[in-house]
Amino acid sequence: MSGNRVVVVGGGYAGIVVARELDDVADVTLVEPRSEFVHATAALRAAVDVAWEPNVFLSYDHLLTNGRVVHDRARRITPRSVHLTSTDVLEADHVVIATGTSYPFPAKFIESEGWVARARLGRLREALATSSHALLVGAGPVGLELAGELHHAYPDMQITIVEQAERIL
């Protein structure tokens, strides 16, 4: 497919949508360092409920039919190439940068390997199970959602939310 080489940098929500939509019409390479897609929307429930964990970590194995997923980091991006930390260079006719956002744990994970992130999540659940009080800093949507998840899982836990603004949300 000459002229249709697309490299998508970032395998989050936007990156996987772009890669899948172009998979049948272009030579697509998705560059993503994580071993698995992390469904951030489910992460806060998984922080308190181990049964929810399979909804957080989803394999990239069957994402693309024709394209490929490269588990690496982009260290340099030009309009026609993506240079990886492995020193490989991916030539492209089009580069899509979809690196997403970052957010503190447990809403998002910095770990590249799913098993490491799962272990971290497990340690958090163990600590929460023996805690009588939780202090949350930030009363935005994520902080309040986490407070709700904690209250649901541990109804007797005292939860204190600290917010710098006069009004929450």
Short mmCIF file of C-alpha atoms in Angstrom, two decimals:
data_model
loop_
_atom_site.label_atom_id
_atom_site.label_comp_id
_atom_site.label_asym_id
_atom_site.label_seq_id
_atom_site.Cartn_x
_atom_site.Cartn_y
_atom_site.Cartn_z
CA MET A 1 0.00 0.00 0.00
CA SER A 2 2.44 2.62 -1.18
CA GLY A 3 1.58 6.06 0.15
CA ASN A 4 -0.56 4.61 2.91
CA ARG A 5 1.94 3.83 5.64
CA VAL A 6 0.48 5.16 8.88
CA VAL A 7 2.23 5.08 12.23
CA VAL A 8 -0.01 5.79 15.22
CA VAL A 9 1.91 6.74 18.35
CA GLY A 10 -0.13 5.88 21.43
CA GLY A 11 -2.44 2.96 22.08
CA GLY A 12 -4.99 4.68 24.29
CA TYR A 13 -8.59 5.37 23.38
CA ALA A 14 -7.92 7.68 20.42
CA GLY A 15 -4.94 5.72 19.12
CA ILE A 16 -6.74 2.39 18.97
CA VAL A 17 -9.77 3.93 17.25
CA VAL A 18 -7.59 5.54 14.57
CA ALA A 19 -5.55 2.36 14.08
CA ARG A 20 -8.64 0.15 13.77
CA GLU A 21 -10.43 2.53 11.40
CA LEU A 22 -7.40 2.64 9.08
CA ASP A 23 -6.50 -1.05 9.37
CA ASP A 24 -8.34 -2.07 6.18
CA VAL A 25 -7.17 0.86 4.03
CA ALA A 26 -3.58 1.48 5.14
CA ASP A 27 -0.44 -0.21 6.35
CA VAL A 28 -0.89 0.63 10.04
CA THR A 29 1.66 0.35 12.82
CA LEU A 30 0.55 1.21 16.34
CA VAL A 31 3.39 2.15 18.72
CA GLU A 32 2.50 1.57 22.35
CA PRO A 33 4.87 0.72 25.22
CA ARG A 34 2.25 -1.00 27.37
CA SER A 35 1.72 -4.72 26.99
CA GLU A 36 -2.04 -4.25 27.32
CA PHE A 37 -4.62 -1.54 26.75
CA VAL A 38 -5.60 0.03 30.07
CA HIS A 39 -9.30 0.86 30.28
CA ALA A 40 -8.98 3.80 32.67
CA THR A 41 -12.71 4.12 33.16
CA ALA A 42 -12.75 0.78 34.98
CA ALA A 43 -9.58 1.36 37.01
CA LEU A 44 -11.17 2.98 40.05
CA ARG A 45 -13.65 0.12 40.49
CA ALA A 46 -10.76 -2.36 40.17
CA ALA A 47 -8.99 -0.49 42.98
CA VAL A 48 -11.61 -1.85 45.37
CA ASP A 49 -12.93 -4.94 43.56
CA VAL A 50 -10.54 -7.62 42.25
CA ALA A 51 -13.35 -9.13 40.14
CA TRP A 52 -13.37 -5.93 38.08
CA GLU A 53 -9.64 -6.17 37.17
CA PRO A 54 -10.16 -8.12 33.90
CA ASN A 55 -12.16 -5.14 32.65
CA VAL A 56 -9.12 -2.87 33.05
CA PHE A 57 -6.37 -4.72 31.19
CA LEU A 58 -7.22 -5.75 27.61
CA SER A 59 -4.85 -7.43 25.17
CA TYR A 60 -3.73 -5.68 21.98
CA ASP A 61 -3.38 -9.11 20.32
CA HIS A 62 -6.55 -8.95 18.24
CA LEU A 63 -6.82 -5.20 17.78
CA LEU A 64 -5.61 -5.11 14.17
CA THR A 65 -6.30 -7.59 11.40
CA ASN A 66 -3.75 -6.32 8.88
CA GLY A 67 -1.57 -3.92 10.85
CA ARG A 68 0.77 -4.52 13.73
CA VAL A 69 1.37 -3.32 17.26
CA VAL A 70 4.94 -2.48 18.28
CA HIS A 71 5.53 -2.37 22.04
CA ASP A 72 8.08 0.41 22.31
CA ARG A 73 8.31 4.15 23.00
CA ALA A 74 8.72 6.89 20.44
CA ARG A 75 11.82 8.91 21.25
CA ARG A 76 11.68 11.18 18.18
CA ILE A 77 8.88 11.94 15.74
CA THR A 78 9.22 13.67 12.39
CA PRO A 79 6.50 14.23 9.78
CA ARG A 80 7.68 11.07 7.96
CA SER A 81 9.17 8.81 10.64
CA VAL A 82 9.00 7.60 14.21
CA HIS A 83 12.27 6.77 15.96
CA LEU A 84 11.85 4.20 18.71
CA THR A 85 13.85 3.70 21.89
CA SER A 86 14.96 0.35 20.47
CA THR A 87 16.71 2.47 17.77
CA ASP A 88 14.36 1.14 15.09
CA VAL A 89 12.94 3.75 12.73
CA LEU A 90 9.43 3.41 11.33
CA GLU A 91 9.03 5.22 8.03
CA ALA A 92 5.57 6.67 7.43
CA ASP A 93 3.51 8.62 4.96
CA HIS A 94 1.38 9.82 7.86
CA VAL A 95 2.08 9.99 11.58
CA VAL A 96 -0.73 10.26 14.11
CA ILE A 97 0.25 11.38 17.59
CA ALA A 98 -2.30 10.09 20.09
CA THR A 99 -0.28 9.91 23.28
CA GLY A 100 -3.23 10.71 25.52
CA THR A 101 -3.08 12.00 29.04
CA SER A 102 -1.54 11.00 32.29
CA TYR A 103 -3.19 10.83 35.66
CA PRO A 104 -2.11 9.63 39.09
CA PHE A 105 -2.56 6.02 40.15
CA PRO A 106 -5.03 4.35 40.58
CA ALA A 107 -6.90 6.18 37.80
CA LYS A 108 -4.09 5.44 35.33
CA PHE A 109 -0.93 3.38 35.35
CA ILE A 110 2.66 4.23 34.43
CA GLU A 111 3.77 0.61 34.26
CA SER A 112 4.44 -0.83 30.80
CA GLU A 113 3.84 -4.44 31.81
CA GLY A 114 0.31 -5.42 32.77
CA TRP A 115 1.46 -7.87 35.44
CA VAL A 116 3.35 -5.08 37.23
CA ALA A 117 0.30 -2.80 37.18
CA ARG A 118 -1.89 -5.66 38.43
CA ALA A 119 0.53 -6.29 41.31
CA ARG A 120 0.45 -2.61 42.25
CA LEU A 121 -3.34 -2.66 42.17
CA GLY A 122 -3.32 -5.76 44.38
CA ARG A 123 -1.09 -4.06 46.96
CA LEU A 124 -3.50 -1.11 47.02
CA ARG A 125 -6.49 -3.40 47.61
CA GLU A 126 -4.61 -5.15 50.45
CA ALA A 127 -3.85 -1.82 52.10
CA LEU A 128 -7.42 -0.58 51.71
CA ALA A 129 -8.83 -3.76 53.24
CA THR A 130 -6.99 -3.01 56.49
CA SER A 131 -7.58 0.76 56.54
CA SER A 132 -10.19 2.55 58.57
CA HIS A 133 -9.63 5.99 57.01
CA ALA A 134 -8.76 7.34 53.57
CA LEU A 135 -7.54 10.81 52.68
CA LEU A 136 -8.23 11.90 49.10
CA VAL A 137 -6.70 15.07 47.71
CA GLY A 138 -8.85 16.63 45.02
CA ALA A 139 -12.63 16.79 44.70
CA GLY A 140 -12.81 16.69 40.94
CA PRO A 141 -14.62 13.97 39.01
CA VAL A 142 -11.91 11.34 39.61
CA GLY A 143 -11.50 12.10 43.30
CA LEU A 144 -15.23 11.97 43.91
CA GLU A 145 -15.61 8.78 41.88
CA LEU A 146 -12.86 7.16 43.94
CA ALA A 147 -14.58 8.33 47.13
CA GLY A 148 -17.79 6.68 45.91
CA GLU A 149 -15.99 3.43 45.08
CA LEU A 150 -14.33 3.40 48.50
CA HIS A 151 -17.62 4.09 50.28
CA HIS A 152 -19.36 1.33 48.32
CA ALA A 153 -16.65 -1.26 49.05
CA TYR A 154 -15.91 -0.15 52.63
CA PRO A 155 -19.05 1.49 54.06
CA ASP A 156 -17.48 1.90 57.51
CA MET A 157 -14.33 3.62 56.21
CA GLN A 158 -13.99 7.29 57.08
CA ILE A 159 -13.22 9.24 53.90
CA THR A 160 -11.81 12.75 54.03
CA ILE A 161 -11.60 14.77 50.81
CA VAL A 162 -9.33 17.81 50.63
CA GLU A 163 -10.04 20.39 47.94
CA GLN A 164 -8.45 23.80 47.47
CA ALA A 165 -11.44 25.34 45.72
CA GLU A 166 -14.43 26.62 47.67
CA ARG A 167 -16.80 24.53 45.60
CA ILE A 168 -16.23 20.97 44.41
CA LEU A 169 -16.39 20.05 40.75
#
